Amino acid sequence: MLTLGIETSCDETSAALLENSTVRAAEVYSQEVHTSFGGVVPEVASRAHVRKVDRLCVHVLRNAGCAIDDLDLIAVTDAPGLAGALLVGISFALGIHVGYNKPVTGINHLEGHICSALLEHEALTYPFLALVVSGGHTAIYRVDDFGHYECLGRTIDDAAGEAFDKVGKLMGFAYPAGREIEQEATRFTGKPELQFPIARVTGNPLDFSFSGLKTAVRYYLQEQDRDFLPKNRPLVCKAFQKAVVNSLVRNTLAASEKTGIKKVALVGGVACNGALRGALAEVFGKGLFVPSVRFCTDNAAMIARAGYERGRRHTTSFPRMEPSRQL
Ligand code: KG4
Ligand code: ZN
């Protein structure tokens, strides 16, 4: 079964071709144009997708030695995401659907992230927990089977990646700032004296909150002399990163204790973070499954992987855009 995946929900344009569950070709174009704006500008993102989506699809087909006629399914992200950006991918997929009479399925972006853990890990069997940590989402799901997701906890305000990006902005880093904060943090080798508070959410103890942490960093920096930050960026980055990692690990451990499930898939852009990977590996050992970096950030291989599962189960569904569609 040949599945073409298309992802255009935010600021990455991506296409991938899977033969059954194996990636034959994959390409991602990251829209760097947003860096100068300090965040993703929806209108700019949509226009940039239009410029790239056709070429990326042609490239992956060519690299895999396939033609459109060979395709068995087109899988395209249809929610959640920026409306204009999603429309580019969906419309392109519908064009192939109409022009070549190929079946098409809509894929939830978060389901795609969860499936990214299956791309390289055959040992990841159901049930497992999925910690989805990206720029737009932070949640823990209980995954009992493909298509069976129960959200055990989610952020009540900022996503973990959003916290990295906002704190990065406070410290003068370009958007997105996650990678740079991690790199800066590794430059601090001592034991950080500095500790930022991690909010405990009342109500569901598996929920997250990161907006208080961002404010704590802002107030802390406001209290310092002007020459403090240039000399102490590594310390602040390390303390901030530690607070985020501790919160994510604490709730994932609590979710594991609550459900008795010891396998954890760590997915989404923040899953690139080495400190987070290391801390979860300490707790879950061989029970931790993390995709390669290229499959953590937004990509179409994960969308095609979810599409393949839907295709072989005959549970495909036509793309539909509903603003508040949750997984
Ligand atoms: O999954 P993704 O590509 O897009 C969304 O669906 O949001 O995630 C992007 C997020 C950004 O917030 C970025 O700062 C963060 O992932 N990120 C990182 C790292 N690499 C990317 N956060 C922490 N450490 C990293 N190494
Ligand atoms: Zn994402």
Short mmCIF file of C-alpha atoms and ligand atoms in Angstrom, two decimals:
data_model
loop_
_atom_site.label_atom_id
_atom_site.label_comp_id
_atom_site.label_asym_id
_atom_site.label_seq_id
_atom_site.Cartn_x
_atom_site.Cartn_y
_atom_site.Cartn_z
CA MET A 1 0.00 0.00 0.00
CA LEU A 2 1.47 3.35 -1.07
CA THR A 3 0.43 6.37 1.02
CA LEU A 4 1.26 9.96 0.21
CA GLY A 5 1.27 12.13 3.36
CA ILE A 6 0.81 15.91 3.25
CA GLU A 7 1.30 18.22 6.24
CA THR A 8 0.68 22.00 6.14
CA SER A 9 -0.95 22.76 9.50
CA CYS A 10 1.51 25.39 10.72
CA ASP A 11 4.91 26.56 9.47
CA GLU A 12 6.33 23.34 8.02
CA THR A 13 5.41 22.21 4.53
CA SER A 14 6.02 18.50 4.24
CA ALA A 15 5.35 15.52 1.98
CA ALA A 16 6.23 11.86 2.51
CA LEU A 17 5.70 8.56 0.78
CA LEU A 18 5.23 5.35 2.74
CA GLU A 19 5.16 1.82 1.37
CA ASN A 20 3.00 0.11 3.98
CA SER A 21 4.61 1.28 7.24
CA THR A 22 8.04 2.03 5.75
CA VAL A 23 9.17 5.54 4.81
CA ARG A 24 10.32 5.52 1.17
CA ALA A 25 10.83 9.29 0.86
CA ALA A 26 10.22 12.32 3.08
CA GLU A 27 10.83 16.03 2.75
CA VAL A 28 10.23 18.95 5.10
CA TYR A 29 10.49 22.64 4.30
CA SER A 30 10.65 24.85 7.41
CA GLN A 31 9.38 28.36 6.75
CA GLU A 32 12.15 30.54 8.14
CA VAL A 33 10.32 33.68 7.04
CA HIS A 34 8.53 33.78 10.44
CA THR A 35 11.76 34.30 12.40
CA SER A 36 11.77 38.02 11.64
CA PHE A 37 8.20 38.32 13.04
CA GLY A 38 9.02 36.51 16.31
CA GLY A 39 6.27 33.93 15.70
CA VAL A 40 4.17 32.29 12.99
CA VAL A 41 2.12 34.74 10.89
CA PRO A 42 -0.87 32.73 9.53
CA GLU A 43 -1.26 34.62 6.26
CA VAL A 44 2.46 34.36 5.51
CA ALA A 45 2.39 30.64 6.34
CA SER A 46 -0.47 29.92 3.92
CA ARG A 47 1.25 31.70 1.08
CA ALA A 48 4.55 29.92 1.76
CA HIS A 49 2.76 26.52 1.71
CA VAL A 50 1.29 27.31 -1.72
CA ARG A 51 4.78 27.94 -3.05
CA LYS A 52 6.15 24.59 -1.83
CA VAL A 53 3.52 21.90 -1.47
CA ASP A 54 3.39 20.77 -5.12
CA ARG A 55 7.15 20.60 -5.50
CA LEU A 56 7.61 18.60 -2.30
CA CYS A 57 5.02 16.06 -3.39
CA VAL A 58 6.64 15.71 -6.82
CA HIS A 59 10.07 15.28 -5.15
CA VAL A 60 9.01 12.48 -2.82
CA LEU A 61 7.23 10.64 -5.61
CA ARG A 62 10.31 10.98 -7.82
CA ASN A 63 12.72 9.97 -5.04
CA ALA A 64 10.66 6.87 -4.34
CA GLY A 65 10.40 6.05 -8.06
CA CYS A 66 6.58 6.30 -8.03
CA ALA A 67 3.91 8.08 -10.05
CA ILE A 68 0.65 9.55 -8.80
CA ASP A 69 -1.17 6.65 -10.49
CA ASP A 70 0.63 4.20 -8.18
CA LEU A 71 -0.80 5.80 -5.02
CA ASP A 72 -3.32 3.88 -2.93
CA LEU A 73 -4.16 6.68 -0.47
CA ILE A 74 -3.53 10.35 0.21
CA ALA A 75 -3.40 11.31 3.90
CA VAL A 76 -3.60 15.01 4.70
CA THR A 77 -3.69 16.89 8.01
CA ASP A 78 -7.17 18.40 8.43
CA ALA A 79 -7.13 19.55 12.11
CA PRO A 80 -6.04 21.19 14.32
CA GLY A 81 -3.99 24.01 12.81
CA LEU A 82 -4.09 27.38 11.10
CA ALA A 83 -7.17 27.43 8.84
CA GLY A 84 -5.49 28.97 5.80
CA ALA A 85 -2.45 26.73 6.14
CA LEU A 86 -4.56 23.55 6.47
CA LEU A 87 -6.60 24.57 3.43
CA VAL A 88 -3.52 24.57 1.23
CA GLY A 89 -2.71 20.91 2.00
CA ILE A 90 -6.35 19.80 1.95
CA SER A 91 -7.07 21.54 -1.36
CA PHE A 92 -3.95 20.07 -2.92
CA ALA A 93 -4.96 16.57 -1.74
CA LEU A 94 -8.48 17.08 -3.07
CA GLY A 95 -7.01 18.09 -6.41
CA ILE A 96 -5.24 14.73 -6.68
CA HIS A 97 -8.38 13.00 -5.44
CA VAL A 98 -10.52 14.55 -8.18
CA GLY A 99 -7.91 14.48 -10.94
CA TYR A 100 -6.67 10.92 -10.41
CA ASN A 101 -9.61 9.28 -8.61
CA LYS A 102 -7.47 8.48 -5.55
CA PRO A 103 -8.94 7.99 -2.08
CA VAL A 104 -8.11 10.68 0.44
CA THR A 105 -8.31 10.73 4.24
CA GLY A 106 -8.09 13.57 6.73
CA ILE A 107 -5.70 13.03 9.66
CA ASN A 108 -5.71 14.75 13.02
CA HIS A 109 -2.30 16.35 13.50
CA LEU A 110 -2.02 15.03 17.08
CA GLU A 111 -2.84 11.50 15.95
CA GLY A 112 -0.03 11.99 13.44
CA HIS A 113 2.39 12.97 16.21
CA ILE A 114 1.39 9.87 18.21
CA CYS A 115 1.96 7.69 15.13
CA SER A 116 5.42 9.23 14.62
CA ALA A 117 6.57 6.93 17.43
CA LEU A 118 5.53 3.89 15.36
CA LEU A 119 7.66 4.90 12.35
CA GLU A 120 10.89 3.47 13.74
CA HIS A 121 9.83 1.36 16.74
CA GLU A 122 8.24 -2.01 16.06
CA ALA A 123 8.60 -2.82 19.77
CA LEU A 124 6.10 -0.11 20.64
CA THR A 125 2.94 -2.15 21.17
CA TYR A 126 -0.43 -1.14 22.62
CA PRO A 127 -1.32 -0.01 25.19
CA PHE A 128 1.07 2.87 25.71
CA LEU A 129 1.07 6.44 26.99
CA ALA A 130 1.83 9.26 24.56
CA LEU A 131 3.33 12.47 25.85
CA VAL A 132 2.64 14.96 23.04
CA VAL A 133 4.79 18.06 23.52
CA SER A 134 4.88 20.63 20.76
CA GLY A 135 4.59 24.35 20.10
CA GLY A 136 0.80 24.20 20.08
CA HIS A 137 -0.04 21.21 22.30
CA THR A 138 0.98 19.51 25.50
CA ALA A 139 -1.01 16.48 26.61
CA ILE A 140 -0.74 12.92 27.87
CA TYR A 141 -2.87 10.31 26.09
CA ARG A 142 -3.64 6.74 26.98
CA VAL A 143 -3.41 4.88 23.66
CA ASP A 144 -5.17 1.51 23.83
CA ASP A 145 -5.08 0.87 20.10
CA PHE A 146 -4.83 2.85 16.88
CA GLY A 147 -7.72 5.33 16.97
CA HIS A 148 -8.43 4.79 20.68
CA TYR A 149 -7.10 7.78 22.59
CA GLU A 150 -8.03 9.00 26.05
CA CYS A 151 -6.64 12.35 27.12
CA LEU A 152 -5.45 11.96 30.72
CA GLY A 153 -4.14 15.52 31.11
CA ARG A 154 -3.37 18.57 29.03
CA THR A 155 -2.06 22.08 29.45
CA ILE A 156 -4.57 24.58 30.76
CA ASP A 157 -2.64 27.51 29.24
CA ASP A 158 0.63 27.54 27.24
CA ALA A 159 2.07 24.48 25.50
CA ALA A 160 5.58 23.40 26.56
CA GLY A 161 7.09 24.48 23.22
CA GLU A 162 5.26 27.79 23.46
CA ALA A 163 6.88 28.33 26.87
CA PHE A 164 10.31 27.64 25.33
CA ASP A 165 9.56 30.11 22.52
CA LYS A 166 8.20 32.86 24.80
CA VAL A 167 11.02 32.55 27.34
CA GLY A 168 13.46 32.50 24.42
CA LYS A 169 12.02 35.79 23.23
CA LEU A 170 12.55 37.29 26.71
CA MET A 171 16.18 36.27 26.43
CA GLY A 172 16.67 37.62 22.94
CA PHE A 173 16.57 34.35 20.96
CA ALA A 174 14.94 34.05 17.56
CA TYR A 175 11.72 32.07 17.03
CA PRO A 176 11.48 29.09 17.52
CA ALA A 177 13.76 29.12 20.54
CA GLY A 178 13.58 25.55 21.91
CA ARG A 179 16.77 24.30 20.31
CA GLU A 180 18.76 27.38 21.24
CA ILE A 181 17.62 27.27 24.86
CA GLU A 182 18.71 23.64 25.04
CA GLN A 183 22.12 24.46 23.52
CA GLU A 184 22.58 27.42 25.85
CA ALA A 185 21.61 25.29 28.87
CA THR A 186 24.33 22.74 28.06
CA ARG A 187 26.90 25.56 28.46
CA PHE A 188 26.07 25.73 32.17
CA THR A 189 28.03 22.96 33.81
CA GLY A 190 27.61 23.70 37.52
CA LYS A 191 24.64 22.92 39.72
CA PRO A 192 22.09 25.70 39.15
CA GLU A 193 21.32 27.64 42.33
CA LEU A 194 18.38 29.13 40.52
CA GLN A 195 15.01 27.35 40.66
CA PHE A 196 11.79 28.39 38.96
CA PRO A 197 8.45 27.27 40.40
CA ILE A 198 6.40 24.58 38.62
CA ALA A 199 2.67 25.10 38.93
CA ARG A 200 0.56 22.26 40.29
CA VAL A 201 -2.85 22.39 38.70
CA THR A 202 -5.80 22.04 41.02
CA GLY A 203 -8.49 19.74 39.67
CA ASN A 204 -6.83 17.19 37.41
CA PRO A 205 -3.30 16.54 38.75
CA LEU A 206 -2.24 15.31 35.29
CA ASP A 207 -2.93 18.71 33.70
CA PHE A 208 -0.06 21.11 33.01
CA SER A 209 0.40 24.85 33.36
CA PHE A 210 3.38 26.72 31.91
CA SER A 211 2.26 30.34 31.80
CA GLY A 212 3.22 30.98 35.47
CA LEU A 213 6.71 29.68 34.77
CA LYS A 214 7.11 32.09 31.86
CA THR A 215 5.97 34.97 34.10
CA ALA A 216 8.37 33.86 36.85
CA VAL A 217 11.27 34.03 34.37
CA ARG A 218 10.13 37.48 33.21
CA TYR A 219 9.95 38.87 36.79
CA TYR A 220 13.27 37.30 37.68
CA LEU A 221 14.98 38.93 34.67
CA GLN A 222 13.37 42.31 35.43
CA GLU A 223 14.93 42.26 38.91
CA GLN A 224 18.47 41.76 37.59
CA ASP A 225 21.05 44.35 36.52
CA ARG A 226 21.41 45.10 32.82
CA ASP A 227 24.64 43.12 32.47
CA PHE A 228 23.23 40.02 34.25
CA LEU A 229 21.59 38.30 31.28
CA PRO A 230 24.47 38.42 28.78
CA LYS A 231 26.67 36.69 31.37
CA ASN A 232 24.08 34.29 32.78
CA ARG A 233 21.98 33.06 29.87
CA PRO A 234 23.15 29.45 30.31
CA LEU A 235 22.10 29.46 33.98
CA VAL A 236 18.63 30.88 33.26
CA CYS A 237 18.13 28.48 30.32
CA LYS A 238 19.16 25.51 32.43
CA ALA A 239 16.86 26.45 35.33
CA PHE A 240 13.91 27.11 32.98
CA GLN A 241 14.45 23.89 31.03
CA LYS A 242 14.72 21.92 34.28
CA ALA A 243 11.38 23.28 35.48
CA VAL A 244 9.65 22.27 32.21
CA VAL A 245 11.29 18.83 32.17
CA ASN A 246 10.41 18.18 35.83
CA SER A 247 6.77 19.05 35.22
CA LEU A 248 6.53 16.79 32.15
CA VAL A 249 8.29 13.88 33.85
CA ARG A 250 6.27 14.23 37.07
CA ASN A 251 2.91 14.05 35.29
CA THR A 252 3.97 11.25 32.93
CA LEU A 253 5.10 9.20 35.91
CA ALA A 254 1.81 9.93 37.67
CA ALA A 255 -0.09 8.85 34.52
CA SER A 256 1.92 5.63 34.40
CA GLU A 257 1.20 4.91 38.07
CA LYS A 258 -2.50 5.65 37.58
CA THR A 259 -2.90 3.39 34.53
CA GLY A 260 -0.24 0.76 35.20
CA ILE A 261 1.11 1.39 31.66
CA LYS A 262 4.90 1.47 31.52
CA LYS A 263 5.49 2.18 27.84
CA VAL A 264 5.75 5.85 26.90
CA ALA A 265 5.97 7.48 23.44
CA LEU A 266 7.53 10.93 23.62
CA VAL A 267 6.49 12.91 20.52
CA GLY A 268 6.24 16.46 19.13
CA GLY A 269 8.86 19.16 18.58
CA VAL A 270 9.87 19.38 22.26
CA ALA A 271 10.71 15.66 22.13
CA CYS A 272 13.93 16.79 20.37
CA ASN A 273 15.10 18.05 23.76
CA GLY A 274 17.93 15.91 25.09
CA ALA A 275 17.34 16.79 28.75
CA LEU A 276 13.70 15.68 28.47
CA ARG A 277 14.65 12.48 26.65
CA GLY A 278 17.30 11.73 29.28
CA ALA A 279 15.04 12.41 32.26
CA LEU A 280 12.22 10.22 30.89
CA ALA A 281 14.70 7.47 29.96
CA GLU A 282 15.88 7.44 33.59
CA VAL A 283 12.33 6.75 34.74
CA PHE A 284 11.02 4.47 31.97
CA GLY A 285 14.25 2.87 30.65
CA LYS A 286 13.55 0.66 27.63
CA GLY A 287 9.87 1.56 27.96
CA LEU A 288 10.58 4.98 26.44
CA PHE A 289 10.13 5.35 22.67
CA VAL A 290 11.22 8.55 20.94
CA PRO A 291 11.29 9.22 17.18
CA SER A 292 14.40 10.57 15.43
CA VAL A 293 14.58 14.35 15.53
CA ARG A 294 13.29 14.69 11.94
CA PHE A 295 10.10 12.87 12.91
CA CYS A 296 9.58 14.82 16.18
CA THR A 297 8.97 18.22 14.60
CA ASP A 298 6.09 18.57 12.15
CA ASN A 299 6.44 16.19 9.22
CA ALA A 300 4.29 14.33 6.71
CA ALA A 301 5.73 10.86 7.40
CA MET A 302 3.75 10.75 10.66
CA ILE A 303 0.60 11.81 8.79
CA ALA A 304 1.14 9.10 6.17
CA ARG A 305 1.78 6.56 8.98
CA ALA A 306 -1.59 7.39 10.53
CA GLY A 307 -3.14 7.28 7.04
CA TYR A 308 -1.71 3.80 6.44
CA GLU A 309 -3.32 2.56 9.69
CA ARG A 310 -6.66 4.09 8.67
CA GLY A 311 -6.35 2.65 5.14
CA ARG A 312 -5.74 -0.92 6.21
CA ARG A 313 -8.52 -0.75 8.80
CA HIS A 314 -10.94 0.83 6.29
CA THR A 315 -11.54 3.72 8.70
CA THR A 316 -10.55 6.55 6.37
CA SER A 317 -12.66 9.70 6.55
CA PHE A 318 -12.91 12.56 4.10
CA PRO A 319 -10.99 15.70 5.23
CA ARG A 320 -13.18 18.01 7.30
CA MET A 321 -12.29 21.25 9.01
CA GLU A 322 -13.85 21.83 12.40
CA PRO A 323 -12.20 24.61 14.40
CA SER A 324 -12.31 22.96 17.83
CA ARG A 325 -11.77 19.34 16.88
CA GLN A 326 -9.85 17.67 19.71
CA LEU A 327 -8.27 14.26 19.55
O1 KG4 B 1 5.79 19.72 16.74
P1 KG4 B 1 6.34 21.03 16.27
O2 KG4 B 1 7.30 21.02 15.12
O3 KG4 B 1 5.19 22.01 15.86
C1 KG4 B 1 3.97 22.05 16.50
O4 KG4 B 1 3.10 21.20 16.23
O5 KG4 B 1 3.83 22.98 17.34
O6 KG4 B 1 7.02 21.72 17.56
C2 KG4 B 1 7.67 22.95 17.51
C3 KG4 B 1 8.09 23.31 18.91
C4 KG4 B 1 8.60 24.75 19.03
O7 KG4 B 1 7.93 25.38 20.10
C5 KG4 B 1 10.09 24.57 19.33
O8 KG4 B 1 10.64 25.61 20.12
C6 KG4 B 1 10.09 23.24 20.07
O9 KG4 B 1 9.14 22.46 19.38
N1 KG4 B 1 11.41 22.59 20.06
C7 KG4 B 1 12.15 22.36 21.16
C8 KG4 B 1 13.37 21.78 20.73
N2 KG4 B 1 13.33 21.67 19.36
C9 KG4 B 1 12.11 22.18 18.97
N3 KG4 B 1 11.89 22.59 22.46
C10 KG4 B 1 12.85 22.26 23.35
N4 KG4 B 1 14.04 21.72 23.00
C11 KG4 B 1 14.34 21.45 21.72
N5 KG4 B 1 15.51 20.91 21.38
ZN ZN B 2 2.99 19.45 15.56
#
